Structure formats: C-alpha cells, structure tokens
Amino acid sequence: MEWLSAENTVAVATAVLGIIASGLMLWVERRVPRRKRIGYRVQMDNPIGDDARSGRLNRRLGLFEETPGMTDATLVLLRVENDGSQSIDRDDYTGPEVHGLTAVFADRTIAGVSVTQPADTDHLMDHFTAARGFGYEGNTLHIPRVPLNHGQNFKLLVLLTGGEVGRAIRLTGGLRDGEVHPNRSATPDDTPPLFGRAARAITVLLTVCVVVLAGLVVAQDDTPSPIGCEGGTLTLTGSTAFEPVLEEVADKYERDCAREEARIEVETRGSTSGVRDLAEAGAHAKNGSPPLVALSDGPKPGGLSALRENRVAVSVFALVVNDGVRLPADNLSTADVRRLYNGQITNWAEVGGPDLQVRLVSRDAFSGTRQVFQRRVLGRGEIANSSLDCRRKDDPAISFVRCELDSTGQVLRTVADLPGAIGYSELNLAGRADGVRRLSLDGEPPSVDAIERGTNSYPYREIEYAYTYGRPPADSLASSFLTYLTRGNGQDVVRTHGHVPCWTPAGLKLCADAG
C-alpha cells in the first residue's frame, strides 16, 4: 500500500484538521467571548413527606412525622458552580438588587435552607447573611453575590412544601461578560458536561465525517502496489529455472494492481529461446517496444544490441545426482566434473562412488542454466548428445550416455528416476526435489547465504537478467512490472525462491562483481 500517496495525505490532513477544529470549538465555547460562567444543577429532588400522591407511602419517624407541613415536603440539593475560565467577583453580578442570583421553585414553598461548601472554601460562608441579601419568600430564594474562583462551588439544601417532585427549578441573574446557565448531572458528584449540547453534536458529527473520509480514501484499495500500477497485457518468457519466481510475482502484481486490470502471462522456453523471441518481436513491432520481457540466466548472446538489460538477481545453481550415487562428502572437484562432461569418466567408482554407469542428463542448447554451467564450471561446451531416452546409448561405439531435456523440471525428475544420473538445476528447485542429492564443488557447498555474506567462492552462479526491446514507455505495464520485480514487492518473492535481489546492499555488490 502506498501510504504517502496524495489521496492518503489529504485524508490524514483532513482528519487532523477535524481534531484541531474540535479542540478549537471547545476553547471558543468555554473562553470566547463568555469567559465568566455560573452553572447550576439539581443534584437531588426527593420527597420526604408521605408521598401519597405518587401512590407510595414513606415510613417516617421523629421530626419527619411530627413537624407540621411535612406531609407533602420535598428536599432539593442545588449546586451552584463557576464553570467558566475566569474568577467571578462580587462586582461581576449586574442585578440591581442586593443579592446576585434568584432561584425559583415552581409550585412549591420554601420552608428552610442550609448552605454547604467544600472544606477548602469555608470563607464563602461569610457571604450568606441577610445583610447581603440571603433569604427566601414563598417559592423564591435570594442568593448573595458570592465570589467564586474557577472551579469553586457551593450547595444549597432546600426544604420545600407543596407541589410535586420534579417541578421546574430555575436560577437567574446577570453576570458581566458571561452567563448563568443550567448544567445537567445524573448524580451529585458528576462533573458538568465539557461541551454544550450543540457543541457536542457538531463535534461528534465532524469527527465521524473526517474519520469516515480518511477511512474511505485509505481503505478504498487495501492492497495497492508500492509502485505505479499500469494496465494492459504482458508476456514473460525465457528462463525455465526462473519460472516459479515469475509465476508468483506476476500473480502478486495482478492482485496488487487489480484496479488497473493488468494481465501477465508466463511462457518460458529457455533463456536463449526467450531472448531471440524478444529480438524478433521487437524487430517486427510497429509501435516501439513490444509487451514482452525475456528472463535469461546470464547475459544475452552477442549481436542483439537492441535489447536492454535489467539486472534482477544473483541465481545459484547446483549439480544434482541420483540419490543412489553416494560420493565422499557429496563433493566433486571441478577437474572431475570436466572429465565427467567430456566422457572421460563413465563409472562413478572412478571418483569414489558406487559401481554405476554415469548418465549425463543435460539441458538443450537454448538453456541459460546450461550456458552458465558451461561458462562458470566447464570452461567449454558440453560433448555431443548420445541418447534420446537418457538410459541407453544410441551408438554402441560411444563410451558415455548423455541426453538433453527441455526444462529444469524434466531434468530433476529424470535424475531422480534414473540410477547413476547426474544433471544441473537452479538451487532452490533442486532443494525441493525428491530423489536427488546436491553436490559441492571443490569443497564449496551451493549456499545462497554464504555467497551473500561473501564467505563462499562457489562458482556455479550467475546474474538473472530481464531484457526488453529498447526502453519501454514509463507508463507501460512492462516498465511498471520490471520496477515491481527489481525494486518493489517482487524482491521479497525473489528472495524466498533462493535468489539474491540485485537492489539489496549485498546484491548490488554481487551483481556488479558478477558482471
């Protein structure tokens, strides 16, 4: 997924701005322009009379039962608090009366009032005097001009008679540069809501919108390619040894770029054959580079200057023998390999193995694996073919058995089935094949890890090249796929198949040195 795409950047930026806007809304509501706020809330409104009107009878003792007027009495706890951002002084109350606030209890009559406050605000009690307007009449309670610092509060426990529980209770009064407003609270100890109702609704809506927007944009394609995807059709040809890599990378590219409807076909017939097919297709193409990429185990043949190379990976190959051929340390010297492949050694007993006839199972002349073997190990071409079925010599006068097959898979299957057989294969495919044993050369095992660390001079290895006819357009599927294969997610597939990608730190050096 391309997390830093323009679309995703816009989505994330929008989400961040939405969060900032929510915080700014809170700041504006609480500090600009109403910096001074007195909030009030009813924390308790309970019947203490017989509650006969509600259909329930209370059980009362003592004063609750004996005091006159208690039959329909109720008890209200009213909390008054400074929930603004600034302190409130006596002079901030703007009413013409001596008192600062007025509480009205609809349909009920005040019978008594008790003032309570937190332990650290005992000084507030000095303001609750008749001289400063503290008193009640009928259903109206006069509250003095009490100075309150930010967060301070006091509570009024009011004894009422007449009326019903839940009737309206309203607190009014003027406040310079501010307001008196009701707060809502379910329990006596709850803090007032941080947002007003409108602010909460807008904030929730805004947050939901920006989160949904970000989610839609980021998740609209949950498997986007880390490189630019292109649509169209493309054919991959060439090396049969590299075919498993091509199949998996092509499938992964199609899934990652599903929206572009890319279609990639893998048709491998050998490195040389693939390179020549590319050259012929390019020569007859009417619109530049054809939609064809050829993979080759090693460099292209001479005389094909129109083909442009892309180094993909370092591939390691191995000599394999039938499981019945047990050699000392599963090792052959390069000199013995050369003697085997020029027909001088025809029985495994001559190199410390079992008494079995040697059968050489080779690839056809178009194979890149064969060309690497000849170039890196033999130092010359292989001897002529002497058998069609790999079992018997076609000419009794010839001392050796040698056959040629079309693919790496055929070689591995034949070596596994044929006693005394020896062949060669891409290392990872050889490691997964049953019935064959891989051989070391001159005591050096075929090890990708050792080669990558630089602790192994094993010779049977080569660069895997990807060839195009000229330079394909930057917006073509061929160009996009090659970038994906060599520098994108395809590198992980290349490595899991036992190759060293050329664009890794170790691969850069290996690919440069091998060239």
mmCIF file of C-alpha atoms in Angstrom, residues 20-309:
data_model
loop_
_atom_site.group_PDB
_atom_site.id
_atom_site.type_symbol
_atom_site.label_atom_id
_atom_site.label_comp_id
_atom_site.label_asym_id
_atom_site.label_seq_id
_atom_site.Cartn_x
_atom_site.Cartn_y
_atom_site.Cartn_z
ATOM 1 C CA ILE A 20 -7.933 20.551 15.810
ATOM 2 C CA ALA A 21 -11.304 22.084 14.952
ATOM 3 C CA SER A 22 -12.960 20.074 17.716
ATOM 4 C CA GLY A 23 -10.447 21.337 20.252
ATOM 5 C CA LEU A 24 -10.831 24.878 18.969
ATOM 6 C CA MET A 25 -14.608 24.621 19.338
ATOM 7 C CA LEU A 26 -14.192 23.639 22.972
ATOM 8 C CA TRP A 27 -11.816 26.535 23.547
ATOM 9 C CA VAL A 28 -14.155 29.032 21.880
ATOM 10 C CA GLU A 29 -17.204 27.815 23.781
ATOM 11 C CA ARG A 30 -15.519 27.965 27.157
ATOM 12 C CA ARG A 31 -13.314 31.030 26.761
ATOM 13 C CA VAL A 32 -14.503 33.284 23.963
ATOM 14 C CA PRO A 33 -16.368 35.512 24.490
ATOM 15 C CA ARG A 34 -18.163 34.212 27.635
ATOM 16 C CA ARG A 35 -15.228 33.882 29.949
ATOM 17 C CA LYS A 36 -17.356 34.111 33.094
ATOM 18 C CA ARG A 37 -19.990 31.453 33.634
ATOM 19 C CA ILE A 38 -22.076 30.297 36.555
ATOM 20 C CA GLY A 39 -23.671 26.925 36.140
ATOM 21 C CA TYR A 40 -26.269 25.300 38.322
ATOM 22 C CA ARG A 41 -27.711 21.828 38.558
ATOM 23 C CA VAL A 42 -30.217 19.978 40.671
ATOM 24 C CA GLN A 43 -28.392 17.123 42.324
ATOM 25 C CA MET A 44 -31.296 15.872 44.357
ATOM 26 C CA ASP A 45 -35.078 16.361 44.348
ATOM 27 C CA ASN A 46 -36.662 13.789 46.674
ATOM 28 C CA PRO A 47 -39.937 13.520 48.633
ATOM 29 C CA ILE A 48 -39.610 13.329 52.414
ATOM 30 C CA GLY A 49 -43.354 13.507 53.134
ATOM 31 C CA ASP A 50 -45.774 10.598 52.950
ATOM 32 C CA ASP A 51 -45.563 10.698 49.114
ATOM 33 C CA ALA A 52 -49.195 9.620 48.907
ATOM 34 C CA ARG A 53 -49.719 11.425 45.593
ATOM 35 C CA SER A 54 -47.260 9.119 43.874
ATOM 36 C CA GLY A 55 -49.037 6.043 45.197
ATOM 37 C CA ARG A 56 -46.175 5.184 47.558
ATOM 38 C CA LEU A 57 -46.219 5.662 51.357
ATOM 39 C CA ASN A 58 -42.996 6.566 53.145
ATOM 40 C CA ARG A 59 -42.212 5.285 56.600
ATOM 41 C CA ARG A 60 -41.173 8.250 58.772
ATOM 42 C CA LEU A 61 -40.175 8.757 62.363
ATOM 43 C CA GLY A 62 -39.428 11.731 64.583
ATOM 44 C CA LEU A 63 -39.477 15.221 63.130
ATOM 45 C CA PHE A 64 -40.373 13.933 59.664
ATOM 46 C CA GLU A 65 -43.641 12.678 61.088
ATOM 47 C CA GLU A 66 -44.374 15.221 63.826
ATOM 48 C CA THR A 67 -43.422 18.574 62.263
ATOM 49 C CA PRO A 68 -46.413 20.410 60.720
ATOM 50 C CA GLY A 69 -46.432 20.713 56.924
ATOM 51 C CA MET A 70 -44.271 17.652 56.316
ATOM 52 C CA THR A 71 -46.981 15.652 54.574
ATOM 53 C CA ASP A 72 -46.013 16.934 51.115
ATOM 54 C CA ALA A 73 -42.437 18.043 51.876
ATOM 55 C CA THR A 74 -39.570 17.636 49.387
ATOM 56 C CA LEU A 75 -35.836 18.099 49.699
ATOM 57 C CA VAL A 76 -33.774 19.685 46.869
ATOM 58 C CA LEU A 77 -29.976 19.906 46.637
ATOM 59 C CA LEU A 78 -28.982 22.748 44.316
ATOM 60 C CA ARG A 79 -25.310 23.082 43.257
ATOM 61 C CA VAL A 80 -24.005 26.455 42.033
ATOM 62 C CA GLU A 81 -20.543 26.446 40.389
ATOM 63 C CA ASN A 82 -18.092 28.597 38.470
ATOM 64 C CA ASP A 83 -17.515 26.519 35.322
ATOM 65 C CA GLY A 84 -16.023 29.309 33.253
ATOM 66 C CA SER A 85 -12.369 30.173 32.701
ATOM 67 C CA GLN A 86 -12.122 33.229 34.958
ATOM 68 C CA SER A 87 -12.898 34.085 38.568
ATOM 69 C CA ILE A 88 -16.136 35.876 39.452
ATOM 70 C CA ASP A 89 -16.105 38.845 41.870
ATOM 71 C CA ARG A 90 -18.976 40.429 43.760
ATOM 72 C CA ASP A 91 -18.993 43.310 41.292
ATOM 73 C CA ASP A 92 -19.473 40.937 38.340
ATOM 74 C CA TYR A 93 -23.109 40.405 39.345
ATOM 75 C CA THR A 94 -25.124 43.015 37.433
ATOM 76 C CA GLY A 95 -28.604 42.872 39.025
ATOM 77 C CA PRO A 96 -29.987 45.980 40.797
ATOM 78 C CA GLU A 97 -30.835 44.017 43.950
ATOM 79 C CA VAL A 98 -28.547 43.414 46.895
ATOM 80 C CA HIS A 99 -28.422 39.707 46.118
ATOM 81 C CA GLY A 100 -26.813 38.326 42.988
ATOM 82 C CA LEU A 101 -28.897 35.303 41.955
ATOM 83 C CA THR A 102 -32.513 34.217 42.292
ATOM 84 C CA ALA A 103 -33.737 30.603 42.474
ATOM 85 C CA VAL A 104 -37.425 29.922 41.800
ATOM 86 C CA PHE A 105 -39.069 26.588 42.746
ATOM 87 C CA ALA A 106 -42.288 26.307 40.716
ATOM 88 C CA ASP A 107 -45.476 25.369 42.638
ATOM 89 C CA ARG A 108 -43.574 24.812 45.885
ATOM 90 C CA THR A 109 -42.962 26.867 49.021
ATOM 91 C CA ILE A 110 -39.568 27.175 50.693
ATOM 92 C CA ALA A 111 -39.607 26.002 54.329
ATOM 93 C CA GLY A 112 -35.866 26.149 55.063
ATOM 94 C CA VAL A 113 -32.399 26.422 53.514
ATOM 95 C CA SER A 114 -28.997 25.080 54.546
ATOM 96 C CA VAL A 115 -25.744 26.194 52.856
ATOM 97 C CA THR A 116 -22.866 23.726 52.329
ATOM 98 C CA GLN A 117 -19.499 24.141 50.591
ATOM 99 C CA PRO A 118 -16.241 22.189 50.151
ATOM 100 C CA ALA A 119 -13.837 22.173 53.111
ATOM 101 C CA ASP A 120 -11.330 24.491 51.399
ATOM 102 C CA THR A 121 -13.945 27.212 50.770
ATOM 103 C CA ASP A 122 -15.143 27.948 54.310
ATOM 104 C CA HIS A 123 -14.661 31.682 53.658
ATOM 105 C CA LEU A 124 -17.662 31.620 51.327
ATOM 106 C CA MET A 125 -19.954 31.181 54.324
ATOM 107 C CA ASP A 126 -19.313 34.821 55.326
ATOM 108 C CA HIS A 127 -21.339 35.966 52.316
ATOM 109 C CA PHE A 128 -24.520 34.118 53.258
ATOM 110 C CA THR A 129 -26.079 36.776 55.521
ATOM 111 C CA ALA A 130 -29.353 38.664 55.438
ATOM 112 C CA ALA A 131 -27.425 41.910 55.048
ATOM 113 C CA ARG A 132 -26.046 40.653 51.765
ATOM 114 C CA GLY A 133 -29.447 39.545 50.506
ATOM 115 C CA PHE A 134 -29.559 35.930 51.621
ATOM 116 C CA GLY A 135 -33.182 34.950 52.296
ATOM 117 C CA TYR A 136 -36.359 33.422 50.877
ATOM 118 C CA GLU A 137 -40.006 34.242 50.380
ATOM 119 C CA GLY A 138 -42.656 31.876 49.071
ATOM 120 C CA ASN A 139 -41.073 29.899 46.232
ATOM 121 C CA THR A 140 -38.185 32.326 45.673
ATOM 122 C CA LEU A 141 -34.680 32.040 47.138
ATOM 123 C CA HIS A 142 -32.285 35.018 47.052
ATOM 124 C CA ILE A 143 -28.613 34.055 46.770
ATOM 125 C CA PRO A 144 -25.928 36.628 47.689
ATOM 126 C CA ARG A 145 -23.194 37.910 45.382
ATOM 127 C CA VAL A 146 -20.760 35.112 46.208
ATOM 128 C CA PRO A 147 -17.262 35.447 44.668
ATOM 129 C CA LEU A 148 -16.153 32.181 43.093
ATOM 130 C CA ASN A 149 -12.775 31.220 41.680
ATOM 131 C CA HIS A 150 -12.606 28.954 38.634
ATOM 132 C CA GLY A 151 -13.959 25.526 39.622
ATOM 133 C CA GLN A 152 -15.369 26.565 43.021
ATOM 134 C CA ASN A 153 -18.914 25.733 44.067
ATOM 135 C CA PHE A 154 -21.387 25.821 46.907
ATOM 136 C CA LYS A 155 -24.559 23.851 47.531
ATOM 137 C CA LEU A 156 -27.979 24.802 48.877
ATOM 138 C CA LEU A 157 -30.092 22.178 50.602
ATOM 139 C CA VAL A 158 -33.661 23.478 50.340
ATOM 140 C CA LEU A 159 -36.659 22.117 52.266
ATOM 141 C CA LEU A 160 -39.894 22.657 50.278
ATOM 142 C CA THR A 161 -43.579 22.011 50.869
ATOM 143 C CA GLY A 162 -46.451 21.736 48.433
ATOM 144 C CA GLY A 163 -46.083 20.897 44.771
ATOM 145 C CA GLU A 164 -44.507 17.747 43.351
ATOM 146 C CA VAL A 165 -41.038 16.366 42.903
ATOM 147 C CA GLY A 166 -39.538 17.274 39.548
ATOM 148 C CA ARG A 167 -41.263 20.623 39.108
ATOM 149 C CA ALA A 168 -39.217 23.294 37.373
ATOM 150 C CA ILE A 169 -36.316 24.885 39.261
ATOM 151 C CA ARG A 170 -34.709 27.926 37.646
ATOM 152 C CA LEU A 171 -31.753 30.083 38.634
ATOM 153 C CA THR A 172 -31.480 33.581 37.155
ATOM 154 C CA GLY A 173 -29.199 36.566 37.455
ATOM 155 C CA GLY A 174 -26.991 38.918 35.499
ATOM 156 C CA LEU A 175 -23.248 38.377 35.013
ATOM 157 C CA ARG A 176 -20.866 40.815 33.321
ATOM 158 C CA ASP A 177 -19.246 39.294 30.205
ATOM 159 C CA GLY A 178 -20.868 35.981 30.991
ATOM 160 C CA GLU A 179 -23.973 33.987 31.656
ATOM 161 C CA VAL A 180 -25.884 31.883 34.160
ATOM 162 C CA HIS A 181 -26.882 28.531 32.677
ATOM 163 C CA PRO A 182 -28.195 25.133 33.755
ATOM 164 C CA ASN A 183 -25.937 22.073 33.771
ATOM 165 C CA ARG A 184 -27.112 18.510 33.650
ATOM 166 C CA SER A 185 -25.934 15.818 36.027
ATOM 167 C CA ALA A 186 -27.268 12.382 36.882
ATOM 168 C CA THR A 187 -25.587 12.097 40.271
ATOM 169 C CA PRO A 188 -24.486 14.562 42.964
ATOM 170 C CA ASP A 189 -20.780 14.013 42.278
ATOM 171 C CA ASP A 190 -20.742 14.133 38.463
ATOM 172 C CA THR A 191 -18.812 16.957 36.846
ATOM 173 C CA PRO A 192 -20.697 19.183 34.425
ATOM 174 C CA PRO A 193 -20.565 18.343 30.716
ATOM 175 C CA LEU A 194 -17.422 19.590 28.999
ATOM 176 C CA PHE A 195 -19.328 20.564 25.838
ATOM 177 C CA GLY A 196 -22.664 22.238 25.400
ATOM 178 C CA ARG A 197 -25.331 20.231 23.599
ATOM 179 C CA ALA A 198 -24.803 21.959 20.245
ATOM 180 C CA ALA A 199 -21.028 21.772 20.556
ATOM 181 C CA ARG A 200 -21.166 18.070 21.343
ATOM 182 C CA ALA A 201 -23.399 17.328 18.385
ATOM 183 C CA ILE A 202 -21.233 19.321 15.970
ATOM 184 C CA THR A 203 -18.017 17.835 17.332
ATOM 185 C CA VAL A 204 -19.269 14.264 17.075
ATOM 186 C CA LEU A 205 -20.576 14.849 13.557
ATOM 187 C CA LEU A 206 -17.336 16.487 12.435
ATOM 188 C CA THR A 207 -15.178 13.752 13.934
ATOM 189 C CA VAL A 208 -17.276 10.991 12.366
ATOM 190 C CA CYS A 209 -17.138 12.711 8.978
ATOM 191 C CA VAL A 210 -13.377 13.153 8.882
ATOM 192 C CA VAL A 211 -12.681 9.649 10.202
ATOM 193 C CA VAL A 212 -15.018 8.127 7.611
ATOM 194 C CA LEU A 213 -13.391 10.248 4.906
ATOM 195 C CA ALA A 214 -9.912 9.136 5.931
ATOM 196 C CA GLY A 215 -11.029 5.527 6.146
ATOM 197 C CA LEU A 216 -12.677 5.556 2.738
ATOM 198 C CA VAL A 217 -9.677 7.076 0.998
ATOM 199 C CA VAL A 218 -7.062 4.923 2.711
ATOM 200 C CA ALA A 219 -9.068 1.710 2.514
ATOM 201 C CA GLN A 220 -10.522 2.134 -0.961
ATOM 202 C CA ASP A 221 -7.796 -0.220 -2.205
ATOM 203 C CA ASP A 222 -6.434 -2.298 0.633
ATOM 204 C CA THR A 223 -3.658 -3.831 -1.471
ATOM 205 C CA PRO A 224 -2.262 -1.062 -3.643
ATOM 206 C CA SER A 225 1.144 -1.515 -5.180
ATOM 207 C CA PRO A 226 4.122 0.345 -3.712
ATOM 208 C CA ILE A 227 4.940 1.434 -7.265
ATOM 209 C CA GLY A 228 2.765 2.862 -10.001
ATOM 210 C CA CYS A 229 0.369 0.263 -11.386
ATOM 211 C CA GLU A 230 -0.343 0.041 -15.086
ATOM 212 C CA GLY A 231 -2.941 -1.898 -17.011
ATOM 213 C CA GLY A 232 -2.713 -3.901 -20.209
ATOM 214 C CA THR A 233 -1.169 -7.238 -21.147
ATOM 215 C CA LEU A 234 2.397 -8.512 -20.830
ATOM 216 C CA THR A 235 4.143 -11.794 -21.640
ATOM 217 C CA LEU A 236 7.130 -13.106 -19.663
ATOM 218 C CA THR A 237 9.354 -15.614 -21.425
ATOM 219 C CA GLY A 238 12.853 -17.076 -21.186
ATOM 220 C CA SER A 239 14.378 -18.962 -18.250
ATOM 221 C CA THR A 240 12.547 -22.079 -17.058
ATOM 222 C CA ALA A 241 14.732 -22.024 -13.911
ATOM 223 C CA PHE A 242 13.309 -18.594 -13.006
ATOM 224 C CA GLU A 243 9.733 -19.577 -13.936
ATOM 225 C CA PRO A 244 8.499 -20.156 -10.325
ATOM 226 C CA VAL A 245 9.573 -16.614 -9.413
ATOM 227 C CA LEU A 246 7.862 -15.134 -12.457
ATOM 228 C CA GLU A 247 4.629 -17.017 -11.814
ATOM 229 C CA GLU A 248 4.400 -15.783 -8.213
ATOM 230 C CA VAL A 249 5.447 -12.182 -8.924
ATOM 231 C CA ALA A 250 3.031 -11.943 -11.868
ATOM 232 C CA ASP A 251 0.170 -13.194 -9.701
ATOM 233 C CA LYS A 252 1.092 -10.781 -6.892
ATOM 234 C CA TYR A 253 1.293 -7.834 -9.306
ATOM 235 C CA GLU A 254 -2.133 -8.628 -10.745
ATOM 236 C CA ARG A 255 -3.636 -8.718 -7.256
ATOM 237 C CA ASP A 256 -1.889 -5.545 -6.109
ATOM 238 C CA CYS A 257 -2.912 -3.742 -9.297
ATOM 239 C CA ALA A 258 -6.358 -5.271 -9.689
ATOM 240 C CA ARG A 259 -7.979 -1.918 -10.458
ATOM 241 C CA GLU A 260 -5.733 -1.472 -13.497
ATOM 242 C CA GLU A 261 -6.774 -4.855 -14.947
ATOM 243 C CA ALA A 262 -3.207 -5.981 -15.666
ATOM 244 C CA ARG A 263 -2.884 -9.396 -17.361
ATOM 245 C CA ILE A 264 0.524 -11.116 -17.279
ATOM 246 C CA GLU A 265 1.228 -14.439 -18.998
ATOM 247 C CA VAL A 266 4.296 -16.592 -18.210
ATOM 248 C CA GLU A 267 5.522 -18.670 -21.175
ATOM 249 C CA THR A 268 9.096 -19.858 -20.540
ATOM 250 C CA ARG A 269 11.002 -21.936 -23.125
ATOM 251 C CA GLY A 270 14.636 -21.383 -22.125
ATOM 252 C CA SER A 271 16.812 -18.312 -21.806
ATOM 253 C CA THR A 272 18.257 -18.194 -25.327
ATOM 254 C CA SER A 273 14.940 -19.009 -26.944
ATOM 255 C CA GLY A 274 13.209 -16.254 -24.949
ATOM 256 C CA VAL A 275 15.830 -13.639 -25.794
ATOM 257 C CA ARG A 276 15.660 -14.446 -29.515
ATOM 258 C CA ASP A 277 11.840 -14.352 -29.441
ATOM 259 C CA LEU A 278 12.067 -10.883 -27.904
ATOM 260 C CA ALA A 279 14.502 -9.686 -30.542
ATOM 261 C CA GLU A 280 12.244 -10.964 -33.333
ATOM 262 C CA ALA A 281 9.106 -9.450 -31.776
ATOM 263 C CA GLY A 282 10.843 -6.104 -31.371
ATOM 264 C CA ALA A 283 12.073 -6.074 -34.950
ATOM 265 C CA HIS A 284 8.519 -6.516 -36.197
ATOM 266 C CA ALA A 285 6.851 -4.212 -33.675
ATOM 267 C CA LYS A 286 5.155 -1.180 -35.223
ATOM 268 C CA ASN A 287 4.889 0.903 -32.064
ATOM 269 C CA GLY A 288 8.228 0.650 -30.288
ATOM 270 C CA SER A 289 8.882 -1.858 -27.503
ATOM 271 C CA PRO A 290 6.537 -4.885 -27.596
ATOM 272 C CA PRO A 291 4.766 -6.060 -24.396
ATOM 273 C CA LEU A 292 7.322 -8.841 -23.877
ATOM 274 C CA VAL A 293 10.046 -9.344 -21.244
ATOM 275 C CA ALA A 294 12.628 -12.131 -21.557
ATOM 276 C CA LEU A 295 14.398 -13.552 -18.485
ATOM 277 C CA SER A 296 17.839 -15.028 -19.030
ATOM 278 C CA ASP A 297 20.236 -16.985 -16.819
ATOM 279 C CA GLY A 298 23.242 -14.891 -17.739
ATOM 280 C CA PRO A 299 23.901 -12.272 -20.426
ATOM 281 C CA LYS A 300 22.275 -12.298 -23.838
ATOM 282 C CA PRO A 301 24.050 -13.726 -26.884
ATOM 283 C CA GLY A 302 26.097 -11.330 -28.982
ATOM 284 C CA GLY A 303 24.622 -9.331 -31.828
ATOM 285 C CA LEU A 304 21.424 -8.294 -30.061
ATOM 286 C CA SER A 305 22.286 -4.680 -29.331
ATOM 287 C CA ALA A 306 18.635 -3.527 -29.399
ATOM 288 C CA LEU A 307 17.889 -5.456 -26.204
ATOM 289 C CA ARG A 308 18.136 -3.505 -22.963
ATOM 290 C CA GLU A 309 19.216 -5.381 -19.819
#
